[in-house]
Amino acid sequence: MLIRPWDRGGEAEWRAWLAEGRDFGLLAANGPAGQGPVLVPTHFLLDADAGEILLHLAAPNPVWAALRADPHATLAVTDDYAYAPGYWRDEPHTPTSLYASVHFDCTAEIVEDAAGKAEILTRQLARLQPEAPLGVTPGAAPFGPLLGGLRGLRLTIREVRAKFKYDDKKPVEQQAALADRLAERATGLDAGARTQVLRRNALRTAPRKSPG
């Protein structure tokens, strides 16, 4: 993913963006020679403080063979995207895509023991359905007997690349006008993209604190 200096997202920024409820991404592992990567859409649990991502998948998933052959993997989360037509923008009226995307480059560890899988499931359920969390115990109903049909995955984060592409290279007035255009069109994910445009614009226009 190409990240220009004006599009780069800092750690506090991508953490806050993901914490808003973005816990579904695309896991990519290197496929066999001569084939493309293995791509798996999946929910995940990010523990940024521990530097790891946890998830589980069905045992027949082809990603396991790929990760055993090469444990390097990437998890990508992309959201708040919109198309900005050229006539919205000043000369040379170049159209562009607006989006936020965070990529985690990781080393994968496959979790196959029942206790480890139960722990991952318990933590994911607590995150995904906090109104009805459910502990998972190996061998105990309802989910314990099902552990044999899945595997857990622990991804140790090696690098995080975050991009927030919302016309920060343009003058602040033009960036603000882009937000107005998104509000007028109001289709697809325009509302989310507009929120990011306004947030990035506010960061650029906020008064700088004097040292000391």
PDB file of C-alpha atoms in Angstrom:
ATOM      1  CA  MET A   1       0.000   0.000   0.000  1.00  0.00           C
ATOM      2  CA  LEU A   2       1.432   3.346  -1.070  1.00  0.00           C
ATOM      3  CA  ILE A   3       1.326   5.896   1.756  1.00  0.00           C
ATOM      4  CA  ARG A   4       2.145   9.500   0.965  1.00  0.00           C
ATOM      5  CA  PRO A   5       3.436  11.690   3.824  1.00  0.00           C
ATOM      6  CA  TRP A   6       0.152  13.627   3.954  1.00  0.00           C
ATOM      7  CA  ASP A   7      -1.923  10.408   4.131  1.00  0.00           C
ATOM      8  CA  ARG A   8      -0.012   8.678   6.888  1.00  0.00           C
ATOM      9  CA  GLY A   9      -1.953   7.793  10.028  1.00  0.00           C
ATOM     10  CA  GLY A  10      -0.378   7.810  13.461  1.00  0.00           C
ATOM     11  CA  GLU A  11      -0.814   5.141  16.110  1.00  0.00           C
ATOM     12  CA  ALA A  12      -3.350   7.082  18.163  1.00  0.00           C
ATOM     13  CA  GLU A  13      -5.336   7.748  14.980  1.00  0.00           C
ATOM     14  CA  TRP A  14      -5.576   4.152  13.739  1.00  0.00           C
ATOM     15  CA  ARG A  15      -6.228   2.836  17.236  1.00  0.00           C
ATOM     16  CA  ALA A  16      -9.163   5.210  17.706  1.00  0.00           C
ATOM     17  CA  TRP A  17     -10.525   4.423  14.231  1.00  0.00           C
ATOM     18  CA  LEU A  18     -10.498   0.670  14.827  1.00  0.00           C
ATOM     19  CA  ALA A  19     -11.913   1.053  18.343  1.00  0.00           C
ATOM     20  CA  GLU A  20     -15.077   2.545  16.851  1.00  0.00           C
ATOM     21  CA  GLY A  21     -16.151  -1.011  16.025  1.00  0.00           C
ATOM     22  CA  ARG A  22     -14.042  -1.992  13.032  1.00  0.00           C
ATOM     23  CA  ASP A  23     -13.236  -5.611  13.804  1.00  0.00           C
ATOM     24  CA  PHE A  24     -13.702  -7.254  10.391  1.00  0.00           C
ATOM     25  CA  GLY A  25     -10.850  -7.469   7.926  1.00  0.00           C
ATOM     26  CA  LEU A  26      -9.145  -9.429   5.174  1.00  0.00           C
ATOM     27  CA  LEU A  27      -6.431 -11.884   6.194  1.00  0.00           C
ATOM     28  CA  ALA A  28      -3.841 -12.531   3.485  1.00  0.00           C
ATOM     29  CA  ALA A  29      -1.332 -15.381   3.481  1.00  0.00           C
ATOM     30  CA  ASN A  30       1.187 -16.343   0.813  1.00  0.00           C
ATOM     31  CA  GLY A  31      -0.176 -19.084  -1.428  1.00  0.00           C
ATOM     32  CA  PRO A  32       1.792 -21.888  -3.092  1.00  0.00           C
ATOM     33  CA  ALA A  33       4.330 -21.012  -5.784  1.00  0.00           C
ATOM     34  CA  GLY A  34       2.604 -20.008  -8.991  1.00  0.00           C
ATOM     35  CA  GLN A  35      -0.660 -19.172  -7.259  1.00  0.00           C
ATOM     36  CA  GLY A  36      -2.083 -16.014  -5.762  1.00  0.00           C
ATOM     37  CA  PRO A  37      -2.401 -15.261  -2.046  1.00  0.00           C
ATOM     38  CA  VAL A  38      -4.983 -16.930   0.163  1.00  0.00           C
ATOM     39  CA  LEU A  39      -7.520 -14.291   1.246  1.00  0.00           C
ATOM     40  CA  VAL A  40      -9.903 -14.812   4.169  1.00  0.00           C
ATOM     41  CA  PRO A  41     -12.578 -12.290   5.252  1.00  0.00           C
ATOM     42  CA  THR A  42     -12.847 -12.597   9.028  1.00  0.00           C
ATOM     43  CA  HIS A  43     -13.730 -11.022  12.353  1.00  0.00           C
ATOM     44  CA  PHE A  44     -10.747 -10.536  14.641  1.00  0.00           C
ATOM     45  CA  LEU A  45      -9.804  -9.317  18.100  1.00  0.00           C
ATOM     46  CA  LEU A  46      -7.069  -6.696  18.256  1.00  0.00           C
ATOM     47  CA  ASP A  47      -5.026  -6.428  21.441  1.00  0.00           C
ATOM     48  CA  ALA A  48      -2.855  -3.506  20.441  1.00  0.00           C
ATOM     49  CA  ASP A  49      -1.214  -3.187  23.854  1.00  0.00           C
ATOM     50  CA  ALA A  50      -0.081  -6.814  23.692  1.00  0.00           C
ATOM     51  CA  GLY A  51       0.898  -6.440  20.033  1.00  0.00           C
ATOM     52  CA  GLU A  52      -1.286  -9.288  18.825  1.00  0.00           C
ATOM     53  CA  ILE A  53      -4.452 -10.186  16.926  1.00  0.00           C
ATOM     54  CA  LEU A  54      -6.599 -13.219  17.749  1.00  0.00           C
ATOM     55  CA  LEU A  55      -9.157 -15.015  15.594  1.00  0.00           C
ATOM     56  CA  HIS A  56     -10.481 -18.456  14.727  1.00  0.00           C
ATOM     57  CA  LEU A  57     -11.421 -20.187  11.479  1.00  0.00           C
ATOM     58  CA  ALA A  58     -12.829 -23.543  10.390  1.00  0.00           C
ATOM     59  CA  ALA A  59     -10.331 -26.394  10.269  1.00  0.00           C
ATOM     60  CA  PRO A  60     -10.764 -27.029   6.488  1.00  0.00           C
ATOM     61  CA  ASN A  61      -9.814 -23.436   5.643  1.00  0.00           C
ATOM     62  CA  PRO A  62      -6.976 -23.395   3.047  1.00  0.00           C
ATOM     63  CA  VAL A  63      -5.222 -20.619   4.956  1.00  0.00           C
ATOM     64  CA  TRP A  64      -3.773 -23.142   7.434  1.00  0.00           C
ATOM     65  CA  ALA A  65      -1.651 -24.878   4.815  1.00  0.00           C
ATOM     66  CA  ALA A  66      -0.472 -21.509   3.547  1.00  0.00           C
ATOM     67  CA  LEU A  67       0.517 -20.335   7.041  1.00  0.00           C
ATOM     68  CA  ARG A  68       2.353 -23.564   7.814  1.00  0.00           C
ATOM     69  CA  ALA A  69       4.397 -23.075   4.661  1.00  0.00           C
ATOM     70  CA  ASP A  70       5.008 -19.389   5.396  1.00  0.00           C
ATOM     71  CA  PRO A  71       3.929 -17.819   8.715  1.00  0.00           C
ATOM     72  CA  HIS A  72       4.067 -14.267   7.381  1.00  0.00           C
ATOM     73  CA  ALA A  73       0.577 -12.800   7.032  1.00  0.00           C
ATOM     74  CA  THR A  74      -1.160  -9.456   6.638  1.00  0.00           C
ATOM     75  CA  LEU A  75      -4.516  -8.408   8.055  1.00  0.00           C
ATOM     76  CA  ALA A  76      -6.078  -5.410   6.308  1.00  0.00           C
ATOM     77  CA  VAL A  77      -9.040  -3.318   7.448  1.00  0.00           C
ATOM     78  CA  THR A  78     -10.537  -0.817   4.978  1.00  0.00           C
ATOM     79  CA  ASP A  79     -13.579   1.403   5.510  1.00  0.00           C
ATOM     80  CA  ASP A  80     -15.028   4.905   5.053  1.00  0.00           C
ATOM     81  CA  TYR A  81     -14.351   4.827   1.323  1.00  0.00           C
ATOM     82  CA  ALA A  82     -15.948   6.942  -1.382  1.00  0.00           C
ATOM     83  CA  TYR A  83     -15.309   8.026  -4.956  1.00  0.00           C
ATOM     84  CA  ALA A  84     -14.696  11.735  -5.549  1.00  0.00           C
ATOM     85  CA  PRO A  85     -15.389  12.643  -9.219  1.00  0.00           C
ATOM     86  CA  GLY A  86     -13.075  14.999 -11.011  1.00  0.00           C
ATOM     87  CA  TYR A  87     -15.641  17.791 -11.322  1.00  0.00           C
ATOM     88  CA  TRP A  88     -15.680  18.067  -7.520  1.00  0.00           C
ATOM     89  CA  ARG A  89     -12.015  19.047  -7.504  1.00  0.00           C
ATOM     90  CA  ASP A  90     -10.032  21.979  -8.839  1.00  0.00           C
ATOM     91  CA  GLU A  91      -7.883  21.712 -11.963  1.00  0.00           C
ATOM     92  CA  PRO A  92      -6.744  19.389 -13.371  1.00  0.00           C
ATOM     93  CA  HIS A  93     -10.043  17.855 -12.127  1.00  0.00           C
ATOM     94  CA  THR A  94      -8.508  14.500 -11.302  1.00  0.00           C
ATOM     95  CA  PRO A  95     -10.934  12.030  -9.721  1.00  0.00           C
ATOM     96  CA  THR A  96      -9.750  10.129  -6.666  1.00  0.00           C
ATOM     97  CA  SER A  97     -10.696   7.458  -4.161  1.00  0.00           C
ATOM     98  CA  LEU A  98     -11.087   8.396  -0.524  1.00  0.00           C
ATOM     99  CA  TYR A  99     -10.531   5.695   2.084  1.00  0.00           C
ATOM    100  CA  ALA A 100      -8.954   4.640   5.346  1.00  0.00           C
ATOM    101  CA  SER A 101      -6.962   1.422   5.504  1.00  0.00           C
ATOM    102  CA  VAL A 102      -4.837  -0.163   8.237  1.00  0.00           C
ATOM    103  CA  HIS A 103      -2.522  -3.071   7.445  1.00  0.00           C
ATOM    104  CA  PHE A 104      -0.986  -5.292  10.110  1.00  0.00           C
ATOM    105  CA  ASP A 105       2.082  -7.234   9.011  1.00  0.00           C
ATOM    106  CA  CYS A 106       2.250 -10.237  11.326  1.00  0.00           C
ATOM    107  CA  THR A 107       3.836 -13.549  12.167  1.00  0.00           C
ATOM    108  CA  ALA A 108       1.231 -16.291  12.534  1.00  0.00           C
ATOM    109  CA  GLU A 109       1.009 -18.952  15.226  1.00  0.00           C
ATOM    110  CA  ILE A 110      -1.628 -21.644  14.736  1.00  0.00           C
ATOM    111  CA  VAL A 111      -3.371 -22.615  17.979  1.00  0.00           C
ATOM    112  CA  GLU A 112      -4.532 -26.244  17.982  1.00  0.00           C
ATOM    113  CA  ASP A 113      -4.837 -27.203  21.654  1.00  0.00           C
ATOM    114  CA  ALA A 114      -8.376 -27.122  23.054  1.00  0.00           C
ATOM    115  CA  ALA A 115      -7.574 -24.768  25.934  1.00  0.00           C
ATOM    116  CA  GLY A 116      -5.916 -22.246  23.637  1.00  0.00           C
ATOM    117  CA  LYS A 117      -8.803 -22.321  21.190  1.00  0.00           C
ATOM    118  CA  ALA A 118     -11.308 -21.942  24.020  1.00  0.00           C
ATOM    119  CA  GLU A 119      -9.473 -18.882  25.314  1.00  0.00           C
ATOM    120  CA  ILE A 120      -9.529 -17.214  21.896  1.00  0.00           C
ATOM    121  CA  LEU A 121     -13.230 -17.943  21.441  1.00  0.00           C
ATOM    122  CA  THR A 122     -14.067 -16.656  24.911  1.00  0.00           C
ATOM    123  CA  ARG A 123     -12.218 -13.396  24.293  1.00  0.00           C
ATOM    124  CA  GLN A 124     -13.804 -12.924  20.869  1.00  0.00           C
ATOM    125  CA  LEU A 125     -17.308 -13.553  22.209  1.00  0.00           C
ATOM    126  CA  ALA A 126     -16.736 -11.037  24.995  1.00  0.00           C
ATOM    127  CA  ARG A 127     -15.749  -8.474  22.377  1.00  0.00           C
ATOM    128  CA  LEU A 128     -18.377  -9.247  19.746  1.00  0.00           C
ATOM    129  CA  GLN A 129     -21.370  -9.800  22.019  1.00  0.00           C
ATOM    130  CA  PRO A 130     -20.636  -8.004  25.304  1.00  0.00           C
ATOM    131  CA  GLU A 131     -24.328  -7.992  26.143  1.00  0.00           C
ATOM    132  CA  ALA A 132     -24.222 -11.809  26.352  1.00  0.00           C
ATOM    133  CA  PRO A 133     -20.633 -12.975  26.835  1.00  0.00           C
ATOM    134  CA  LEU A 134     -20.158 -16.721  27.026  1.00  0.00           C
ATOM    135  CA  GLY A 135     -17.202 -18.624  28.375  1.00  0.00           C
ATOM    136  CA  VAL A 136     -16.009 -21.571  26.294  1.00  0.00           C
ATOM    137  CA  THR A 137     -14.775 -24.661  28.135  1.00  0.00           C
ATOM    138  CA  PRO A 138     -13.266 -27.655  26.309  1.00  0.00           C
ATOM    139  CA  GLY A 139     -15.782 -30.496  26.236  1.00  0.00           C
ATOM    140  CA  ALA A 140     -18.603 -28.457  27.778  1.00  0.00           C
ATOM    141  CA  ALA A 141     -21.736 -27.419  25.908  1.00  0.00           C
ATOM    142  CA  PRO A 142     -22.578 -25.494  23.876  1.00  0.00           C
ATOM    143  CA  PHE A 143     -19.298 -24.689  22.127  1.00  0.00           C
ATOM    144  CA  GLY A 144     -16.755 -26.941  23.799  1.00  0.00           C
ATOM    145  CA  PRO A 145     -17.634 -30.015  21.701  1.00  0.00           C
ATOM    146  CA  LEU A 146     -17.226 -27.937  18.535  1.00  0.00           C
ATOM    147  CA  LEU A 147     -13.603 -26.950  19.169  1.00  0.00           C
ATOM    148  CA  GLY A 148     -12.325 -29.870  17.099  1.00  0.00           C
ATOM    149  CA  GLY A 149     -13.806 -28.295  13.975  1.00  0.00           C
ATOM    150  CA  LEU A 150     -11.781 -25.104  14.178  1.00  0.00           C
ATOM    151  CA  ARG A 151      -8.326 -23.739  14.824  1.00  0.00           C
ATOM    152  CA  GLY A 152      -7.229 -20.567  16.535  1.00  0.00           C
ATOM    153  CA  LEU A 153      -4.789 -18.034  15.178  1.00  0.00           C
ATOM    154  CA  ARG A 154      -2.500 -15.706  17.075  1.00  0.00           C
ATOM    155  CA  LEU A 155      -0.909 -12.999  14.947  1.00  0.00           C
ATOM    156  CA  THR A 156       2.082 -11.222  16.448  1.00  0.00           C
ATOM    157  CA  ILE A 157       2.186  -7.711  14.980  1.00  0.00           C
ATOM    158  CA  ARG A 158       5.510  -6.777  13.421  1.00  0.00           C
ATOM    159  CA  GLU A 159       4.509  -3.542  11.667  1.00  0.00           C
ATOM    160  CA  VAL A 160       1.425  -1.382  11.273  1.00  0.00           C
ATOM    161  CA  ARG A 161       0.840   0.731   8.172  1.00  0.00           C
ATOM    162  CA  ALA A 162      -2.074   3.161   8.329  1.00  0.00           C
ATOM    163  CA  LYS A 163      -3.393   5.362   5.532  1.00  0.00           C
ATOM    164  CA  PHE A 164      -6.132   8.010   5.721  1.00  0.00           C
ATOM    165  CA  LYS A 165      -6.539   9.287   2.160  1.00  0.00           C
ATOM    166  CA  TYR A 166      -8.815  12.308   2.402  1.00  0.00           C
ATOM    167  CA  ASP A 167      -7.231  15.035   0.267  1.00  0.00           C
ATOM    168  CA  ASP A 168      -4.859  16.357   2.928  1.00  0.00           C
ATOM    169  CA  LYS A 169      -2.543  17.445   0.127  1.00  0.00           C
ATOM    170  CA  LYS A 170      -5.127  20.000  -1.052  1.00  0.00           C
ATOM    171  CA  PRO A 171      -5.640  23.417   0.579  1.00  0.00           C
ATOM    172  CA  VAL A 172      -7.818  23.223   3.680  1.00  0.00           C
ATOM    173  CA  GLU A 173     -10.621  25.151   1.925  1.00  0.00           C
ATOM    174  CA  GLN A 174     -10.787  22.617  -0.899  1.00  0.00           C
ATOM    175  CA  GLN A 175     -10.743  19.743   1.575  1.00  0.00           C
ATOM    176  CA  ALA A 176     -13.651  21.304   3.472  1.00  0.00           C
ATOM    177  CA  ALA A 177     -15.556  21.767   0.211  1.00  0.00           C
ATOM    178  CA  LEU A 178     -15.091  18.054  -0.461  1.00  0.00           C
ATOM    179  CA  ALA A 179     -16.937  17.311   2.772  1.00  0.00           C
ATOM    180  CA  ASP A 180     -19.837  19.456   1.561  1.00  0.00           C
ATOM    181  CA  ARG A 181     -19.979  17.512  -1.692  1.00  0.00           C
ATOM    182  CA  LEU A 182     -20.118  14.218   0.191  1.00  0.00           C
ATOM    183  CA  ALA A 183     -22.970  15.559   2.342  1.00  0.00           C
ATOM    184  CA  GLU A 184     -24.906  16.588  -0.744  1.00  0.00           C
ATOM    185  CA  ARG A 185     -24.500  13.221  -2.477  1.00  0.00           C
ATOM    186  CA  ALA A 186     -25.079  11.133   0.693  1.00  0.00           C
ATOM    187  CA  THR A 187     -24.935   7.678  -0.878  1.00  0.00           C
ATOM    188  CA  GLY A 188     -22.989   4.522   0.016  1.00  0.00           C
ATOM    189  CA  LEU A 189     -20.346   5.232   2.629  1.00  0.00           C
ATOM    190  CA  ASP A 190     -20.291   8.990   1.970  1.00  0.00           C
ATOM    191  CA  ALA A 191     -21.227   9.802   5.573  1.00  0.00           C
ATOM    192  CA  GLY A 192     -18.269   7.887   6.956  1.00  0.00           C
ATOM    193  CA  ALA A 193     -15.870   9.352   4.399  1.00  0.00           C
ATOM    194  CA  ARG A 194     -17.179  12.841   5.188  1.00  0.00           C
ATOM    195  CA  THR A 195     -16.525  12.281   8.893  1.00  0.00           C
ATOM    196  CA  GLN A 196     -12.910  11.433   8.125  1.00  0.00           C
ATOM    197  CA  VAL A 197     -12.489  14.405   5.769  1.00  0.00           C
ATOM    198  CA  LEU A 198     -13.787  16.773   8.450  1.00  0.00           C
ATOM    199  CA  ARG A 199     -11.667  15.167  11.159  1.00  0.00           C
ATOM    200  CA  ARG A 200      -8.483  15.408   9.112  1.00  0.00           C
ATOM    201  CA  ASN A 201      -9.357  18.966   8.113  1.00  0.00           C
ATOM    202  CA  ALA A 202      -9.838  19.921  11.763  1.00  0.00           C
ATOM    203  CA  LEU A 203      -6.412  18.504  12.613  1.00  0.00           C
ATOM    204  CA  ARG A 204      -4.854  20.720   9.944  1.00  0.00           C
ATOM    205  CA  THR A 205      -6.646  23.871  11.031  1.00  0.00           C
ATOM    206  CA  ALA A 206      -6.339  23.438  14.817  1.00  0.00           C
ATOM    207  CA  PRO A 207      -4.170  26.091  16.518  1.00  0.00           C
ATOM    208  CA  ARG A 208      -0.682  24.844  17.243  1.00  0.00           C
ATOM    209  CA  LYS A 209       0.356  24.839  20.882  1.00  0.00           C
ATOM    210  CA  SER A 210       3.372  27.001  21.609  1.00  0.00           C
ATOM    211  CA  PRO A 211       6.314  25.171  23.187  1.00  0.00           C
ATOM    212  CA  GLY A 212       6.664  25.544  26.937  1.00  0.00           C
TER     213      GLY A 212
END
